[in-house]
Amino acid sequence: MPSLPEKGNVMFEEDDLPYEEEIIRNPYSVKCWMRYIEFKQSAPRNTLNMIFERALKELPGSYKLWYNYLRQRRKQAKGRCITDPAFEEVNNCHERALVFMHKMPRIWLDFCQFLMDQCKITRARRTFDRALRALPVTQHHRVWPLYLKFVCAHPLPETAVRVYRRHLKLCPENAEGYIEYLRSVDRLDEAAVRLAAIVNDESFVSKEGKSNYQLWHEMCDLISQNPDKVKSLRVGAIIRGGLTRFTDQLGKLWCSLADYYTRSGHFEKARDVYEEAIQTVVTVRDFTQVFDSYAQFEESMIAAKMETTSELGQNQDEDIDLELRLARFEQLINRRPLLLNSVLLRQNPHNVHEWHKRVKLYEGKPREIINTYTEAVQTVDPAKATGKPHSIWVAFSKFYEEHGQLDDARTIFERATKVNFKQVDGLSSVWCEYGEMELRHENYEQALRILRKATAIPAKKAEYFDTSEPVQNRVYKSLKVWSMLADLEESLGTFKSTKAVYERIIDLRIATPQVIINYAMFLEEHTYFEDSFKAYERGISLFKWPNVHDIWNTYLTKFIERYGGKKLERARDLFEQALDGCPPKYAKTIYLLYAKLEEEFGLARHAMAVYERATQAVEPAEQHEMFNIYIKRAAEIYGVMHTRGIYQRAIEVLPDEHSREMCLRFADMEAKLGEIDRARAIYSYCSQICDPRMTATFWQTWKEFEIRHGNEDTIREMLRIKRSIQATYNTQVNFMSSQMLKASSNATGTVSDLAPGQGSMDDMKLLEQKAHLLAAEAEREKVKPKEKILFVRSDTSRSELAELAKQANPDEIDIDDDDEDGEGDEDNGPEEVQLEQKSVPAAVFGGLRDD
């Protein structure tokens, strides 16, 4: 049973004896004391404290014992009133510990925090200072965060400022925290100074991740928004320094400078800053920022003036001042497009389009327009220009022309012709515009002289695309100038001079097919037909296909118009020359022209030979049309009987779609001629390329043909062929799969997807099953003869006929034998067959009717 402690003594329990004996044996062992203390954790605090005191008397330099003892004492004081004497006892205990533990930052920090909890401000501050003096510098970083938190927690700005200054001597990288504190206590002047210092320090790295520009911007906002509190810095010089340093953020900095002067009450200075800003910024973004800020400044000035006037009453001076401010604001708004244009031109002074826009903005102000044009032609470098620099010169001279100053316009053009443009096209455009100006004022001779001067051969010849030479040495090869000169010579000059111009164009090898055609047409107008044909020949020698197509087309047309059939052999040679090497794309026109020549002036068989060649020479897409023309012309010349061979060749050559159409037309023609057996044979041949499911029109046409001209046996033969063709198509796997995928509404993916649940079944087996189904459907949908088929049925029953059809060879088609059988059985067969009667077309007889 435990014994109670008596007054003034400490009574031990029986359980303590082993620990006491161990301590007696090892009084300097920390482990022994710690085991004893751990055992007595549940004992009264006086007992526990006494054991700690005994241990520390033996081992006063043990950090472990001191740390646990102080923690135990602080825990015992927790929850009590801060005026309780127990707190002072704990404080004294800390002081005793620091005699031995003054190099241990943890003891100092715990003591300082304990004092802060007691709200002992002065003692805590002095303890922090003692800690900093006692601890080595390498451990100060552990003390400062708590110290700074302590001084910032109390409204003692002077103390906090002094502590921060001491801290920054050791850790200057923490200046941002000091600046933030200064702003919070409204000591903005020192905050601005500190901010300026870190902005100027290129080695400073922000702990908050801010860039140098962000810090600079913060400083600008600080000093511009508080001009009455920041006295130690030269604000204007600082912000202007930022303008040269941060050229990509000029708008914000200019606005900050103007805002500083506005808040300082220097309104005129602020206006000057805004004006300077909008005259110097080079990006639209900066201009927009500055202009909006400027407009807001003017609005606020007007609003302030109106408010003052309403409070103090109106007088004449106040009204004048208000009108002046309103006029300033209106002028600012009206100047915006011009100011924006200036920004874009500062950004790129070689932007031709912006110079033209600037001239439009000055519309109605001749002096400003002339100054703008003058500045533009002096500023724009043709090598760097964006747009067409020659258009500025042309517009400048047109401006003088519109105001009746032709001499000045000519001077501008003369100067423009000496400018070293980047492209020859620019200089040629200037010469052409110069000539057109003279033409507008009816100075025809002057226009001719100008263009002759432009096309004169320079002292040093150069190739058109030789960029190493100036454009003045290359403009003589400009087709634009030569074409205009040729037009002027045709209109104003003589035949000889015009011909010389065209010849010169061809000699310089700058002619185009259109120039050749124009030259030939010019010669033809003056009745120099052979010379015009020579011009065409020269053009043909200059160009190759496909560029020569227009020349050949015009040449052949003009030659036929001129000579008709007089020089037939020469014309034929020309056509053969044209067709030699002619691409299929351009062959159709020439072949038709050739055939027309032979029809009108040559031999019909030659024309047919040309058409025959044409069907083989044109593109596949045009073959069908060519065959149609061939058939039509052959029918008109020789009669429809001659078209049979053409139809046969067309059916062989053309693709299935067009071949099918040709078969139908061929069969229809034979039917009209009364050749029923031929027509039936054509239908039978065509059926090989007609899938019954895809070409129902063909089978309907054949059916109607048989209804008109056949009998029950021929219809049965047609149905047999139809089933045979359908079965043929059904056995083609690729065709089958595509048709099945089309027909099946739920089918997506491969053929195996058509039979879910039968994953193990082969795809080929599925296709065969589908083929059987389709064949069964065709059998059910077999075409039955209708009542309008007018012939007498035989006595044989339908089942017997079906049996005979099964025994017959499905591949045997012998039209001639059927015909003979039919003739021999006239006495036994039905006679009541009604046939349609049609008159034979006149085209069938061809030229025989005339005979």
mmCIF file of C-alpha atoms in Angstrom, residues 222-534:
data_model
loop_
_atom_site.group_PDB
_atom_site.id
_atom_site.type_symbol
_atom_site.label_atom_id
_atom_site.label_comp_id
_atom_site.label_asym_id
_atom_site.label_seq_id
_atom_site.Cartn_x
_atom_site.Cartn_y
_atom_site.Cartn_z
ATOM 1 C CA LEU A 222 2.297 52.162 -55.199
ATOM 2 C CA ILE A 223 4.041 55.415 -55.999
ATOM 3 C CA SER A 224 1.507 56.606 -58.585
ATOM 4 C CA GLN A 225 -1.526 56.004 -56.362
ATOM 5 C CA ASN A 226 0.036 57.599 -53.264
ATOM 6 C CA PRO A 227 1.916 60.687 -54.436
ATOM 7 C CA ASP A 228 1.296 62.513 -51.131
ATOM 8 C CA LYS A 229 2.845 59.725 -49.031
ATOM 9 C CA VAL A 230 5.839 58.778 -51.179
ATOM 10 C CA LYS A 231 8.379 61.604 -50.877
ATOM 11 C CA SER A 232 11.750 59.873 -51.045
ATOM 12 C CA LEU A 233 11.645 58.807 -54.698
ATOM 13 C CA ARG A 234 11.679 60.651 -58.009
ATOM 14 C CA VAL A 235 8.566 59.085 -59.435
ATOM 15 C CA GLY A 236 8.818 60.515 -62.953
ATOM 16 C CA ALA A 237 12.396 59.349 -63.455
ATOM 17 C CA ILE A 238 11.632 55.874 -62.093
ATOM 18 C CA ILE A 239 8.644 55.257 -64.373
ATOM 19 C CA ARG A 240 10.451 56.646 -67.418
ATOM 20 C CA GLY A 241 13.294 54.279 -66.622
ATOM 21 C CA GLY A 242 10.758 51.480 -66.721
ATOM 22 C CA LEU A 243 9.579 52.676 -70.137
ATOM 23 C CA THR A 244 13.016 52.044 -71.594
ATOM 24 C CA ARG A 245 13.386 48.780 -69.699
ATOM 25 C CA PHE A 246 10.024 47.105 -70.344
ATOM 26 C CA THR A 247 9.212 48.017 -73.924
ATOM 27 C CA ASP A 248 6.475 45.381 -74.206
ATOM 28 C CA GLN A 249 4.391 46.895 -71.361
ATOM 29 C CA LEU A 250 4.492 50.584 -72.210
ATOM 30 C CA GLY A 251 0.751 51.135 -71.900
ATOM 31 C CA LYS A 252 0.524 50.333 -68.177
ATOM 32 C CA LEU A 253 3.635 52.341 -67.326
ATOM 33 C CA TRP A 254 2.453 55.434 -69.225
ATOM 34 C CA CYS A 255 -0.908 55.184 -67.461
ATOM 35 C CA SER A 256 0.846 54.886 -64.102
ATOM 36 C CA LEU A 257 2.909 58.046 -64.775
ATOM 37 C CA ALA A 258 -0.145 60.009 -65.872
ATOM 38 C CA ASP A 259 -2.103 58.724 -62.867
ATOM 39 C CA TYR A 260 0.701 59.948 -60.582
ATOM 40 C CA TYR A 261 0.472 63.476 -61.962
ATOM 41 C CA THR A 262 -3.336 63.376 -61.854
ATOM 42 C CA ARG A 263 -3.396 62.391 -58.179
ATOM 43 C CA SER A 264 -0.748 65.011 -57.483
ATOM 44 C CA GLY A 265 -3.036 67.668 -58.974
ATOM 45 C CA HIS A 266 -0.788 68.417 -61.968
ATOM 46 C CA PHE A 267 -3.497 67.981 -64.592
ATOM 47 C CA GLU A 268 -1.675 69.705 -67.436
ATOM 48 C CA LYS A 269 1.364 67.548 -66.839
ATOM 49 C CA ALA A 270 -0.853 64.477 -66.898
ATOM 50 C CA ARG A 271 -2.342 65.606 -70.219
ATOM 51 C CA ASP A 272 1.157 66.110 -71.635
ATOM 52 C CA VAL A 273 2.093 62.590 -70.533
ATOM 53 C CA TYR A 274 -0.972 61.144 -72.268
ATOM 54 C CA GLU A 275 -0.185 63.054 -75.469
ATOM 55 C CA GLU A 276 3.407 61.891 -75.373
ATOM 56 C CA ALA A 277 2.268 58.316 -74.799
ATOM 57 C CA ILE A 278 -0.156 58.130 -77.733
ATOM 58 C CA GLN A 279 2.534 59.624 -79.969
ATOM 59 C CA THR A 280 5.179 57.045 -78.989
ATOM 60 C CA VAL A 281 3.484 53.670 -78.335
ATOM 61 C CA VAL A 282 3.949 51.149 -81.132
ATOM 62 C CA THR A 283 1.347 48.454 -80.398
ATOM 63 C CA VAL A 284 -2.425 48.621 -80.670
ATOM 64 C CA ARG A 285 -2.809 47.104 -77.194
ATOM 65 C CA ASP A 286 -0.724 49.830 -75.544
ATOM 66 C CA PHE A 287 -2.486 52.506 -77.576
ATOM 67 C CA THR A 288 -5.892 51.201 -76.498
ATOM 68 C CA GLN A 289 -4.867 51.242 -72.829
ATOM 69 C CA VAL A 290 -3.466 54.754 -73.007
ATOM 70 C CA PHE A 291 -6.313 56.167 -75.107
ATOM 71 C CA ASP A 292 -9.017 54.719 -72.862
ATOM 72 C CA SER A 293 -7.243 56.070 -69.803
ATOM 73 C CA TYR A 294 -6.842 59.476 -71.525
ATOM 74 C CA ALA A 295 -10.528 59.610 -72.451
ATOM 75 C CA GLN A 296 -11.518 58.636 -68.903
ATOM 76 C CA PHE A 297 -9.231 61.384 -67.564
ATOM 77 C CA GLU A 298 -10.882 63.997 -69.787
ATOM 78 C CA GLU A 299 -14.354 62.787 -68.812
ATOM 79 C CA SER A 300 -13.494 62.989 -65.109
ATOM 80 C CA MET A 301 -12.135 66.516 -65.609
ATOM 81 C CA ILE A 302 -15.356 67.605 -67.310
ATOM 82 C CA ALA A 303 -17.478 65.925 -64.630
ATOM 83 C CA ALA A 304 -15.450 67.589 -61.847
ATOM 84 C CA LYS A 305 -15.791 70.973 -63.536
ATOM 85 C CA MET A 306 -19.537 70.592 -63.957
ATOM 86 C CA GLU A 307 -19.906 69.534 -60.330
ATOM 87 C CA THR A 308 -17.885 72.542 -59.168
ATOM 88 C CA THR A 309 -19.961 74.855 -61.357
ATOM 89 C CA SER A 310 -23.214 73.491 -60.010
ATOM 90 C CA GLU A 311 -22.038 74.013 -56.411
ATOM 91 C CA LEU A 312 -20.505 77.467 -56.753
ATOM 92 C CA GLY A 313 -22.743 78.876 -59.478
ATOM 93 C CA GLN A 314 -21.939 79.849 -63.062
ATOM 94 C CA ASN A 315 -19.792 82.671 -64.305
ATOM 95 C CA GLN A 316 -18.317 83.520 -67.682
ATOM 96 C CA ASP A 317 -14.817 82.213 -67.002
ATOM 97 C CA GLU A 318 -16.154 78.914 -65.723
ATOM 98 C CA ASP A 319 -18.307 78.472 -68.844
ATOM 99 C CA ILE A 320 -15.372 79.153 -71.134
ATOM 100 C CA ASP A 321 -13.221 76.673 -69.242
ATOM 101 C CA LEU A 322 -15.969 74.037 -69.491
ATOM 102 C CA GLU A 323 -16.391 74.629 -73.229
ATOM 103 C CA LEU A 324 -12.637 74.298 -73.676
ATOM 104 C CA ARG A 325 -12.610 70.960 -71.879
ATOM 105 C CA LEU A 326 -15.546 69.675 -73.923
ATOM 106 C CA ALA A 327 -13.795 70.754 -77.140
ATOM 107 C CA ARG A 328 -10.639 68.941 -76.025
ATOM 108 C CA PHE A 329 -12.565 65.766 -75.349
ATOM 109 C CA GLU A 330 -14.391 65.932 -78.696
ATOM 110 C CA GLN A 331 -11.150 66.527 -80.552
ATOM 111 C CA LEU A 332 -9.564 63.550 -78.782
ATOM 112 C CA ILE A 333 -12.392 61.245 -79.859
ATOM 113 C CA ASN A 334 -12.238 62.535 -83.443
ATOM 114 C CA ARG A 335 -8.460 62.013 -83.571
ATOM 115 C CA ARG A 336 -8.659 58.367 -82.560
ATOM 116 C CA PRO A 337 -8.611 56.796 -86.087
ATOM 117 C CA LEU A 338 -5.662 58.996 -87.075
ATOM 118 C CA LEU A 339 -3.773 58.234 -83.877
ATOM 119 C CA LEU A 340 -4.376 54.503 -84.319
ATOM 120 C CA ASN A 341 -3.120 54.739 -87.889
ATOM 121 C CA SER A 342 0.013 56.477 -86.606
ATOM 122 C CA VAL A 343 0.586 53.599 -84.179
ATOM 123 C CA LEU A 344 0.356 51.048 -86.983
ATOM 124 C CA LEU A 345 2.739 53.067 -89.141
ATOM 125 C CA ARG A 346 5.232 53.320 -86.274
ATOM 126 C CA GLN A 347 4.922 49.567 -85.944
ATOM 127 C CA ASN A 348 5.612 49.051 -89.666
ATOM 128 C CA PRO A 349 6.407 52.241 -91.627
ATOM 129 C CA HIS A 350 6.546 50.191 -94.854
ATOM 130 C CA ASN A 351 2.859 49.155 -94.697
ATOM 131 C CA VAL A 352 1.405 50.562 -97.934
ATOM 132 C CA HIS A 353 -2.188 49.789 -96.971
ATOM 133 C CA GLU A 354 -1.954 51.895 -93.798
ATOM 134 C CA TRP A 355 -0.573 54.863 -95.774
ATOM 135 C CA HIS A 356 -3.599 54.704 -98.070
ATOM 136 C CA LYS A 357 -5.889 54.567 -95.027
ATOM 137 C CA ARG A 358 -4.130 57.621 -93.612
ATOM 138 C CA VAL A 359 -4.788 59.559 -96.823
ATOM 139 C CA LYS A 360 -8.496 58.667 -96.593
ATOM 140 C CA LEU A 361 -8.591 59.942 -93.012
ATOM 141 C CA TYR A 362 -7.367 63.338 -94.278
ATOM 142 C CA GLU A 363 -10.099 63.507 -96.901
ATOM 143 C CA GLY A 364 -10.989 67.130 -97.621
ATOM 144 C CA LYS A 365 -7.616 68.435 -96.396
ATOM 145 C CA PRO A 366 -5.370 68.779 -99.484
ATOM 146 C CA ARG A 367 -2.320 70.074 -97.645
ATOM 147 C CA GLU A 368 -2.310 67.179 -95.172
ATOM 148 C CA ILE A 369 -2.850 64.693 -98.011
ATOM 149 C CA ILE A 370 0.141 66.053 -99.947
ATOM 150 C CA ASN A 371 2.289 65.926 -96.807
ATOM 151 C CA THR A 372 1.160 62.353 -96.154
ATOM 152 C CA TYR A 373 1.964 61.222 -99.699
ATOM 153 C CA THR A 374 5.340 62.952 -99.557
ATOM 154 C CA GLU A 375 6.173 61.303 -96.239
ATOM 155 C CA ALA A 376 4.979 57.944 -97.562
ATOM 156 C CA VAL A 377 7.135 57.925 -100.715
ATOM 157 C CA GLN A 378 10.132 59.003 -98.655
ATOM 158 C CA THR A 379 9.556 56.430 -95.926
ATOM 159 C CA VAL A 380 8.456 53.264 -97.714
ATOM 160 C CA ASP A 381 11.318 51.052 -98.812
ATOM 161 C CA PRO A 382 10.145 48.952 -101.805
ATOM 162 C CA ALA A 383 12.338 46.042 -100.706
ATOM 163 C CA LYS A 384 10.663 45.901 -97.275
ATOM 164 C CA ALA A 385 7.190 47.078 -98.259
ATOM 165 C CA THR A 386 4.025 45.216 -97.302
ATOM 166 C CA GLY A 387 1.663 45.637 -100.239
ATOM 167 C CA LYS A 388 2.314 47.362 -103.560
ATOM 168 C CA PRO A 389 4.571 50.389 -103.120
ATOM 169 C CA HIS A 390 3.935 51.627 -106.659
ATOM 170 C CA SER A 391 0.279 52.241 -105.722
ATOM 171 C CA ILE A 392 1.378 55.155 -103.472
ATOM 172 C CA TRP A 393 3.092 56.885 -106.418
ATOM 173 C CA VAL A 394 0.104 56.263 -108.674
ATOM 174 C CA ALA A 395 -2.375 57.559 -106.071
ATOM 175 C CA PHE A 396 -0.152 60.625 -105.457
ATOM 176 C CA SER A 397 -0.098 61.544 -109.149
ATOM 177 C CA LYS A 398 -3.848 60.892 -109.482
ATOM 178 C CA PHE A 399 -4.455 63.312 -106.626
ATOM 179 C CA TYR A 400 -2.654 66.049 -108.572
ATOM 180 C CA GLU A 401 -4.481 64.992 -111.746
ATOM 181 C CA GLU A 402 -7.887 65.286 -110.051
ATOM 182 C CA HIS A 403 -7.011 68.843 -109.046
ATOM 183 C CA GLY A 404 -5.937 69.760 -112.562
ATOM 184 C CA GLN A 405 -2.192 69.918 -111.901
ATOM 185 C CA LEU A 406 -1.000 67.727 -114.771
ATOM 186 C CA ASP A 407 2.577 68.967 -114.703
ATOM 187 C CA ASP A 408 2.929 67.981 -111.047
ATOM 188 C CA ALA A 409 1.348 64.598 -111.814
ATOM 189 C CA ARG A 410 3.868 64.045 -114.635
ATOM 190 C CA THR A 411 6.706 64.995 -112.286
ATOM 191 C CA ILE A 412 5.516 62.397 -109.778
ATOM 192 C CA PHE A 413 5.347 59.724 -112.496
ATOM 193 C CA GLU A 414 8.817 60.618 -113.764
ATOM 194 C CA ARG A 415 10.224 60.255 -110.254
ATOM 195 C CA ALA A 416 8.345 56.991 -109.789
ATOM 196 C CA THR A 417 9.946 55.471 -112.896
ATOM 197 C CA LYS A 418 13.361 55.908 -111.284
ATOM 198 C CA VAL A 419 12.432 54.072 -108.067
ATOM 199 C CA ASN A 420 14.068 50.670 -107.657
ATOM 200 C CA PHE A 421 10.961 48.562 -107.062
ATOM 201 C CA LYS A 422 11.266 45.011 -105.818
ATOM 202 C CA GLN A 423 9.324 43.530 -108.752
ATOM 203 C CA VAL A 424 9.263 44.479 -112.418
ATOM 204 C CA ASP A 425 5.471 44.470 -112.250
ATOM 205 C CA GLY A 426 5.558 47.545 -109.990
ATOM 206 C CA LEU A 427 7.525 49.628 -112.494
ATOM 207 C CA SER A 428 5.465 48.365 -115.438
ATOM 208 C CA SER A 429 2.282 49.393 -113.585
ATOM 209 C CA VAL A 430 3.712 52.891 -113.114
ATOM 210 C CA TRP A 431 4.472 53.191 -116.860
ATOM 211 C CA CYS A 432 0.995 51.936 -117.783
ATOM 212 C CA GLU A 433 -0.712 54.333 -115.360
ATOM 213 C CA TYR A 434 1.432 57.148 -116.767
ATOM 214 C CA GLY A 435 0.274 56.320 -120.277
ATOM 215 C CA GLU A 436 -3.370 55.968 -119.205
ATOM 216 C CA MET A 437 -3.257 59.419 -117.582
ATOM 217 C CA GLU A 438 -2.147 60.947 -120.875
ATOM 218 C CA LEU A 439 -4.876 59.049 -122.691
ATOM 219 C CA ARG A 440 -7.518 60.359 -120.264
ATOM 220 C CA HIS A 441 -6.468 63.874 -121.248
ATOM 221 C CA GLU A 442 -6.327 62.980 -124.974
ATOM 222 C CA ASN A 443 -2.559 63.404 -125.242
ATOM 223 C CA TYR A 444 -2.286 60.394 -127.548
ATOM 224 C CA GLU A 445 1.133 61.166 -128.997
ATOM 225 C CA GLN A 446 2.519 61.746 -125.512
ATOM 226 C CA ALA A 447 1.100 58.382 -124.359
ATOM 227 C CA LEU A 448 2.763 56.621 -127.285
ATOM 228 C CA ARG A 449 6.080 58.310 -126.553
ATOM 229 C CA ILE A 450 5.879 57.273 -122.885
ATOM 230 C CA LEU A 451 5.252 53.609 -123.667
ATOM 231 C CA ARG A 452 7.896 53.544 -126.397
ATOM 232 C CA LYS A 453 10.311 54.978 -123.875
ATOM 233 C CA ALA A 454 9.314 52.308 -121.353
ATOM 234 C CA THR A 455 9.922 49.484 -123.846
ATOM 235 C CA ALA A 456 13.185 50.852 -125.184
ATOM 236 C CA ILE A 457 16.083 48.450 -124.806
ATOM 237 C CA PRO A 458 18.384 49.624 -121.972
ATOM 238 C CA ALA A 459 22.132 50.009 -122.299
ATOM 239 C CA LYS A 460 22.583 46.895 -120.171
ATOM 240 C CA LYS A 461 20.214 44.070 -120.950
ATOM 241 C CA ALA A 462 19.074 41.755 -118.163
ATOM 242 C CA GLU A 463 16.795 38.764 -117.797
ATOM 243 C CA TYR A 464 13.278 39.416 -116.493
ATOM 244 C CA PHE A 465 13.791 37.417 -113.278
ATOM 245 C CA ASP A 466 17.396 38.468 -112.620
ATOM 246 C CA THR A 467 16.989 40.110 -109.192
ATOM 247 C CA SER A 468 20.608 41.262 -109.129
ATOM 248 C CA GLU A 469 19.772 43.907 -111.748
ATOM 249 C CA PRO A 470 17.546 46.947 -111.109
ATOM 250 C CA VAL A 471 14.022 46.769 -112.482
ATOM 251 C CA GLN A 472 14.739 49.627 -114.925
ATOM 252 C CA ASN A 473 17.025 47.252 -116.865
ATOM 253 C CA ARG A 474 14.378 44.523 -116.910
ATOM 254 C CA VAL A 475 11.145 46.394 -117.656
ATOM 255 C CA TYR A 476 11.708 46.143 -121.422
ATOM 256 C CA LYS A 477 10.618 42.504 -121.097
ATOM 257 C CA SER A 478 7.371 43.318 -119.303
ATOM 258 C CA LEU A 479 4.427 41.947 -121.269
ATOM 259 C CA LYS A 480 2.089 44.356 -119.480
ATOM 260 C CA VAL A 481 3.786 47.401 -121.013
ATOM 261 C CA TRP A 482 4.145 45.760 -124.424
ATOM 262 C CA SER A 483 0.475 44.772 -124.490
ATOM 263 C CA MET A 484 -0.622 48.324 -123.758
ATOM 264 C CA LEU A 485 1.768 49.639 -126.414
ATOM 265 C CA ALA A 486 0.331 47.162 -128.919
ATOM 266 C CA ASP A 487 -3.211 48.312 -128.110
ATOM 267 C CA LEU A 488 -2.188 51.952 -128.548
ATOM 268 C CA GLU A 489 -0.414 51.218 -131.825
ATOM 269 C CA GLU A 490 -3.496 49.424 -133.112
ATOM 270 C CA SER A 491 -5.667 52.391 -132.199
ATOM 271 C CA LEU A 492 -3.332 55.307 -132.941
ATOM 272 C CA GLY A 493 -0.334 54.047 -134.902
ATOM 273 C CA THR A 494 0.183 52.689 -138.385
ATOM 274 C CA PHE A 495 -0.031 49.110 -139.612
ATOM 275 C CA LYS A 496 3.723 48.972 -139.930
ATOM 276 C CA SER A 497 4.420 50.237 -136.407
ATOM 277 C CA THR A 498 1.830 47.889 -134.897
ATOM 278 C CA LYS A 499 3.256 44.909 -136.750
ATOM 279 C CA ALA A 500 6.746 45.874 -135.578
ATOM 280 C CA VAL A 501 5.523 45.898 -131.947
ATOM 281 C CA TYR A 502 3.998 42.426 -132.234
ATOM 282 C CA GLU A 503 7.094 41.101 -133.969
ATOM 283 C CA ARG A 504 9.239 42.567 -131.214
ATOM 284 C CA ILE A 505 7.092 40.850 -128.560
ATOM 285 C CA ILE A 506 7.521 37.502 -130.298
ATOM 286 C CA ASP A 507 11.267 38.055 -130.747
ATOM 287 C CA LEU A 508 11.667 38.790 -127.025
ATOM 288 C CA ARG A 509 9.886 35.486 -126.346
ATOM 289 C CA ILE A 510 7.428 37.080 -123.927
ATOM 290 C CA ALA A 511 4.327 36.462 -126.023
ATOM 291 C CA THR A 512 1.350 34.538 -124.662
ATOM 292 C CA PRO A 513 -1.180 32.561 -126.730
ATOM 293 C CA GLN A 514 -3.553 35.516 -126.439
ATOM 294 C CA VAL A 515 -0.921 37.876 -127.877
ATOM 295 C CA ILE A 516 -0.413 35.522 -130.842
ATOM 296 C CA ILE A 517 -4.161 35.385 -131.454
ATOM 297 C CA ASN A 518 -4.440 39.187 -131.187
ATOM 298 C CA TYR A 519 -1.596 39.613 -133.677
ATOM 299 C CA ALA A 520 -3.182 37.212 -136.152
ATOM 300 C CA MET A 521 -6.590 38.858 -135.790
ATOM 301 C CA PHE A 522 -4.980 42.266 -136.377
ATOM 302 C CA LEU A 523 -3.358 41.005 -139.577
ATOM 303 C CA GLU A 524 -6.637 39.444 -140.665
ATOM 304 C CA GLU A 525 -8.491 42.723 -140.135
ATOM 305 C CA HIS A 526 -6.055 44.348 -142.554
ATOM 306 C CA THR A 527 -6.598 41.473 -145.082
ATOM 307 C CA TYR A 528 -3.113 40.009 -144.589
ATOM 308 C CA PHE A 529 -4.506 36.496 -144.356
ATOM 309 C CA GLU A 530 -1.357 34.561 -145.120
ATOM 310 C CA ASP A 531 0.615 36.714 -142.706
ATOM 311 C CA SER A 532 -1.979 35.999 -140.034
ATOM 312 C CA PHE A 533 -1.590 32.261 -140.700
ATOM 313 C CA LYS A 534 2.176 32.663 -140.406
#
